[in-house]
Coordinates of C-alpha atoms in Angstrom, one line a residue:
X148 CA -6.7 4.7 -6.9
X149 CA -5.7 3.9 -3.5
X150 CA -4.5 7.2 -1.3
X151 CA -5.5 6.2 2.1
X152 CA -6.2 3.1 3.7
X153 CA -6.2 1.7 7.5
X154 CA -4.5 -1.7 8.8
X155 CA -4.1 -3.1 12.0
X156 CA -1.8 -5.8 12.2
X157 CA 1.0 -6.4 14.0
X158 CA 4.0 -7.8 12.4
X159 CA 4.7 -10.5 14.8
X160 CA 1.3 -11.4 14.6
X161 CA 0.8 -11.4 10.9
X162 CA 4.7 -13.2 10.8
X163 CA 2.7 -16.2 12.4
X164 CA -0.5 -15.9 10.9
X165 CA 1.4 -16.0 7.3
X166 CA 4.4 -18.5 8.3
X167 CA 6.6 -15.8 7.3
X168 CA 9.7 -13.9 8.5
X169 CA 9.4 -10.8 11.0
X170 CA 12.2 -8.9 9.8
X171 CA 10.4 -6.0 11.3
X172 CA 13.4 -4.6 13.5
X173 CA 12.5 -3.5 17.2
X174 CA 13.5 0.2 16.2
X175 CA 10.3 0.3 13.6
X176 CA 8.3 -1.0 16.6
X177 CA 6.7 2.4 16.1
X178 CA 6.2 3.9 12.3
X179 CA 7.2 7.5 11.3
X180 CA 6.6 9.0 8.3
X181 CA 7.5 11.8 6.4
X182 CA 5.1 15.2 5.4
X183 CA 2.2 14.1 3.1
X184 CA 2.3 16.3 0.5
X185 CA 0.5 14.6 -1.8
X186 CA -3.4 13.3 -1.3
X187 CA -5.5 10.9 -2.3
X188 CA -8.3 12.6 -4.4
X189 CA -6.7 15.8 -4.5
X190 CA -9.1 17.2 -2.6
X191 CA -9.2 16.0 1.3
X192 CA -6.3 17.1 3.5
X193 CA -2.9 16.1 4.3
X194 CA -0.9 17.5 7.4
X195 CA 2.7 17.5 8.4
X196 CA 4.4 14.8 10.4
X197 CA 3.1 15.1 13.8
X198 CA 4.6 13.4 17.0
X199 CA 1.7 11.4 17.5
X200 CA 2.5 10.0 13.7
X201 CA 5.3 9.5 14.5
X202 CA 4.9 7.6 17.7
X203 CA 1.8 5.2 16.2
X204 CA 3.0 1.3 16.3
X205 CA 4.1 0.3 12.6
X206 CA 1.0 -1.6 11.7
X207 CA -1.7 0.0 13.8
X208 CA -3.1 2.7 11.6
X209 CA -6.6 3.9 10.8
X210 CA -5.6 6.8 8.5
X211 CA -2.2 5.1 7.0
X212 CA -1.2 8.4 4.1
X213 CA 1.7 8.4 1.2
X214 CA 4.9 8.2 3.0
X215 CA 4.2 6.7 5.7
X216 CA 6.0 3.6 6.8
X217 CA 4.1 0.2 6.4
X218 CA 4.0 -3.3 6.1
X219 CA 4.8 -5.3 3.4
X220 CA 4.9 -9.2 2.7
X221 CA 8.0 -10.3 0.3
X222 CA 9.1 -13.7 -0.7
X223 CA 13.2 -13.9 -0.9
X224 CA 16.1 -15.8 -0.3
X225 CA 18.4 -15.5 2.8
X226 CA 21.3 -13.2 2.0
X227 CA 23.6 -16.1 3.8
X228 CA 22.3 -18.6 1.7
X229 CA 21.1 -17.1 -1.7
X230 CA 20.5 -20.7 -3.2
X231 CA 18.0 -21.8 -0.1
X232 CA 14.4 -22.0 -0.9
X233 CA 12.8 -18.3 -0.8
X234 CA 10.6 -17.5 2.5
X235 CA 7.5 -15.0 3.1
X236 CA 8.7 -12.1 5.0
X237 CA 7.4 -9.3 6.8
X238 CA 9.7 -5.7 6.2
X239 CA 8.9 -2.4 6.4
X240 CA 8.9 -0.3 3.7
X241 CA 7.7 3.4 3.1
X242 CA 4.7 3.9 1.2
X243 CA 5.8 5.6 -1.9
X244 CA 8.3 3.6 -3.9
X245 CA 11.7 5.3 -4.9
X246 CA 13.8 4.1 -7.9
X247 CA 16.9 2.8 -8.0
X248 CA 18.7 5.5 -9.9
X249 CA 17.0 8.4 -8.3
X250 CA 19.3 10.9 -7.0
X251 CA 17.4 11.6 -3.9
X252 CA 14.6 11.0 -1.7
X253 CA 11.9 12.9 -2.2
X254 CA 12.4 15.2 -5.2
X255 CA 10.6 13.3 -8.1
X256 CA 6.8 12.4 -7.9
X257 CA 4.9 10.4 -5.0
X258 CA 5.0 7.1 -6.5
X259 CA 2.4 5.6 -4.3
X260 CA 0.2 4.1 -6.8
X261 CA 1.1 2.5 -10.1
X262 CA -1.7 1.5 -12.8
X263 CA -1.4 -2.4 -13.3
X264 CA -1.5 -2.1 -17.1
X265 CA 1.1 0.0 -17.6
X266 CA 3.4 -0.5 -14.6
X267 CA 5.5 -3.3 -17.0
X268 CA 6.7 0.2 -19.7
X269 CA 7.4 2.8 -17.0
X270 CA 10.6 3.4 -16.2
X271 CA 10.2 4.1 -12.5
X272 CA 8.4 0.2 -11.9
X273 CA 10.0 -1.9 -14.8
X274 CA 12.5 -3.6 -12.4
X275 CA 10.1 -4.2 -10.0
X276 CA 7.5 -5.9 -11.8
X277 CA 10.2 -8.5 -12.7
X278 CA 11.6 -9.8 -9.6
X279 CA 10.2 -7.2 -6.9
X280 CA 6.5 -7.6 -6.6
X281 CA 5.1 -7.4 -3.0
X282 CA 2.3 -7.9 -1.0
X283 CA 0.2 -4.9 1.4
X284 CA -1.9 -5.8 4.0
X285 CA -4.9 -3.5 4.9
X286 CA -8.3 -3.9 6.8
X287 CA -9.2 -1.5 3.9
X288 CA -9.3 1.1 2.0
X289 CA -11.0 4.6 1.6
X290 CA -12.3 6.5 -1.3
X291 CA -14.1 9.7 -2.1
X292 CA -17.0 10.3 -4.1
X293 CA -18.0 13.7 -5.8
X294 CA -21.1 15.1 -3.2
X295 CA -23.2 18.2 -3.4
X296 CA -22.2 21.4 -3.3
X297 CA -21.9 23.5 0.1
X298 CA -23.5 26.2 1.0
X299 CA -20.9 28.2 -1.0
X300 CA -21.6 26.6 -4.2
X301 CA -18.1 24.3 -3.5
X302 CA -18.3 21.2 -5.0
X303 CA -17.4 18.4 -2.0
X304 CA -15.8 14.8 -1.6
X305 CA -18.0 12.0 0.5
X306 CA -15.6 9.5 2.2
X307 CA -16.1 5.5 1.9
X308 CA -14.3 2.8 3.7
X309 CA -14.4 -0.6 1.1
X310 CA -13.7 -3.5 3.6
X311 CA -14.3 -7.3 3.7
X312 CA -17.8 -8.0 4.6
X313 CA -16.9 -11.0 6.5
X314 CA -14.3 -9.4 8.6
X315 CA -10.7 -11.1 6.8
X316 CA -7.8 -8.8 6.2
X317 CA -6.6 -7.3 2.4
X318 CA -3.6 -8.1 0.3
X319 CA -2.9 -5.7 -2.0
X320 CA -0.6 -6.3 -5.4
X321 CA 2.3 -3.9 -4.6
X322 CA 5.9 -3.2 -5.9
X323 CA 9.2 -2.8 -4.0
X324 CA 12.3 -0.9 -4.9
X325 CA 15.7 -0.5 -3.0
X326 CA 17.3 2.8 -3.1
X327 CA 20.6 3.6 -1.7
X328 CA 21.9 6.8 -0.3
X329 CA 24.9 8.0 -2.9
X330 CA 26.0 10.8 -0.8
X331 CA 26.6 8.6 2.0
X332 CA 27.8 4.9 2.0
X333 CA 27.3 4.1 4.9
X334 CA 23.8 4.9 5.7
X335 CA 21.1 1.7 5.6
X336 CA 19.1 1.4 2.0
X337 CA 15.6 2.5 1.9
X338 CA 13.2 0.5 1.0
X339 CA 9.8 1.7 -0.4
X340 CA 6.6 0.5 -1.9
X341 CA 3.9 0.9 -4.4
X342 CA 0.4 -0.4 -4.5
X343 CA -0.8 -1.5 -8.3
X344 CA -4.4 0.0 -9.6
X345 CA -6.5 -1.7 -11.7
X346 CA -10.0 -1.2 -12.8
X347 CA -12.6 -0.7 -10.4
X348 CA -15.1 -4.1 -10.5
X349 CA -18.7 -4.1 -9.6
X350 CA -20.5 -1.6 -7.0
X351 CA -17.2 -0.9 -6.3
X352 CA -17.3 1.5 -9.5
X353 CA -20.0 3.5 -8.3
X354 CA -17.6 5.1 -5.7
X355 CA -14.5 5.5 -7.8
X356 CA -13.4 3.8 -11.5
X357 CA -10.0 3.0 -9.8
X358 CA -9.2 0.1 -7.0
X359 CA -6.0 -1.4 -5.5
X360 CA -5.4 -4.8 -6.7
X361 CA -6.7 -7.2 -4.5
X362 CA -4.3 -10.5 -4.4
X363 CA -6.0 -13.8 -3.5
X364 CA -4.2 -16.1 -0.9
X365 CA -4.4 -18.6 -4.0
X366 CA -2.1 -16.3 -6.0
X367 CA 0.7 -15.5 -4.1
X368 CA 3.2 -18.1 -4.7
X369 CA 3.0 -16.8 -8.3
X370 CA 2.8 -13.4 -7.5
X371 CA 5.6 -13.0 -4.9
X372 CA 8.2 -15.5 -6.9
X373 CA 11.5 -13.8 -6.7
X374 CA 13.4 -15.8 -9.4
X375 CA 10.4 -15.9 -12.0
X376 CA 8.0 -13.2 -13.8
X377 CA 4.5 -13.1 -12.6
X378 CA 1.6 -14.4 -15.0
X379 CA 0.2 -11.4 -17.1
X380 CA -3.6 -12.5 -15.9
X381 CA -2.0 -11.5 -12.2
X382 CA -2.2 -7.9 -13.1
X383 CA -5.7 -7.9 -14.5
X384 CA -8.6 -6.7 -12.4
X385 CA -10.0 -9.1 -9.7
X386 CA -13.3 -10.9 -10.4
X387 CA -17.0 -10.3 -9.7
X388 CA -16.5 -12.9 -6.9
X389 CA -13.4 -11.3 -5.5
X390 CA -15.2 -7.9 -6.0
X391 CA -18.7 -8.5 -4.2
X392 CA -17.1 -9.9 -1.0
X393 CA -16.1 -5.8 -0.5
X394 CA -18.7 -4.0 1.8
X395 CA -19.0 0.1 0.6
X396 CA -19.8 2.3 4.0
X397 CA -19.9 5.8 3.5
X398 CA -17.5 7.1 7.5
X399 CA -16.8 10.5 8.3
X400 CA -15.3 13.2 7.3
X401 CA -12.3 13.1 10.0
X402 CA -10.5 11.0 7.5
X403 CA -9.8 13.8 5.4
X404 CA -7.2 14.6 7.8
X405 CA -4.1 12.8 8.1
X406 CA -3.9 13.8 11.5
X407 CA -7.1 12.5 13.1
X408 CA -6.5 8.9 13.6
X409 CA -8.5 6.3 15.7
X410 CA -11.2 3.6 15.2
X411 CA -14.3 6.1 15.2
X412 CA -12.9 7.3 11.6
X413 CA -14.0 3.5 10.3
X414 CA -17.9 3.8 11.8
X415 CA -20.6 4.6 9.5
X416 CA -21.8 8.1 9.0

């Protein structure tokens, strides 16, 4: 699974990098985020919205939690010109998708993960996988691992960070959903994201049996299509090659909490 990761990209940055679209507006400059209720491993720690959450730039984020706004890459046509050719674009979405028909925000379960094998017969992502499939970039990723017990006989969780070994940045498969606000019609649509699971590959098993899918640069046209479904082989787990190019460090503990947030929580313990 994927509860917590850490990216640090700016949008205008990554807009260039990628040729894409910053439709990041200036009021997202910085991200906010609602209380994390939900956790990763169901074990480390989640903390209300802070002000210093709050006031972290969108895209700079060591200890990025479920409901927290975020980055995401989409490919889509200009709403003045629906028949143009579709462009990358950078929008920010909150991490946690939200269907459609759902009455409100907030009420039904954190949808911040969706297994890539079934994601195509739920309900919640059906749409999505057919015409809204998106793209989230990370540095990487953290995990826990079952440890020893305490002193008090408590079983405990060891943190790992999984991260390119050479340095790149992450695209993980995701899925996107628009929501709008029935109560009031006026108010902006929300926009919110999934990232798809898939079986965990390699060494990277040893830490957990789940993984975000990783999306190779070579696979986005297909992946991010707006007007065509995605090739089934897309949502299968990466390969060996894709797999062993992810360094496993075990980092602190201070990742268990939402709140603590800076580079130290990527060094090695």
């Amino acid at each position: 699974m994927c509860g917590r990761f850490a990216v640090t990209t700016d949008p205008a940055k990554l807009a260039a990098e990628i040729d894409a679209v910053n439709e990041v507006p200036a009021s997202s400059a910085t991200g906010s985020t609602e209380s994390a209720d939900g956790d990763a491993t169901g074990t480390e720690q989640t903390d209300s919205t802070s002000d210093e959450r709050k006031s972290r730039p969108l895209g700079t984020n060591y200890n990025v939690a479920p409901t927290s706004t975020i980055l995401t890459v989409v490919e889509r046509h200009s709403h003045d010109d629906p028949h143009d050719d579709p462009r990358l674009r950078i929008r920010p979405m909150r991490w946690g998708l939200v269907p459609s028909w759902a009455k409100e925000v907030g009420k039904g379960p954190l949808l911040f993960n969706a297994r890539a094998e079934t994601a195509a017969e739920k309900s919640s992502f059906r749409s999505a996988v057919k015409s809204k499939r998106c793209l989230v970039p990370m540095d990487g990723w953290y995990e826990w691992k079952a440890g020893p017990d305490n002193s008090k006989g408590k079983p405990t969780k060891i943190p790992f960070f999984m991260s390119p070994k050479d340095g790149t940045r992450l695209f993980m498969a995701g899925l996107w959903s628009t929501w709008h606000d029935r109560s009031d019609r006026d108010a902006p649509p929300l926009l919110s994201c999934t990232i798809l699971t898939t079986d965990a590959v390699g060494e990277l098993r040893e830490v957990h049996d789940r993984m975000p899918l990783i999306m190779p640069f070579d696979n986005w046209d297909a992946w991010l299509d707006p007007d065509h479904p995605a090739p089934t082989e897309l949502f299968s787990p990466p390969s060996h090659e894709v797999a062993d190019a992810i360094g496993i460090r075990e980092v602190s503990p201070l990742v268990n909490r939402v709140t603590n947030n800076g580079p130290e929580l990527l060094a090695p313990a």
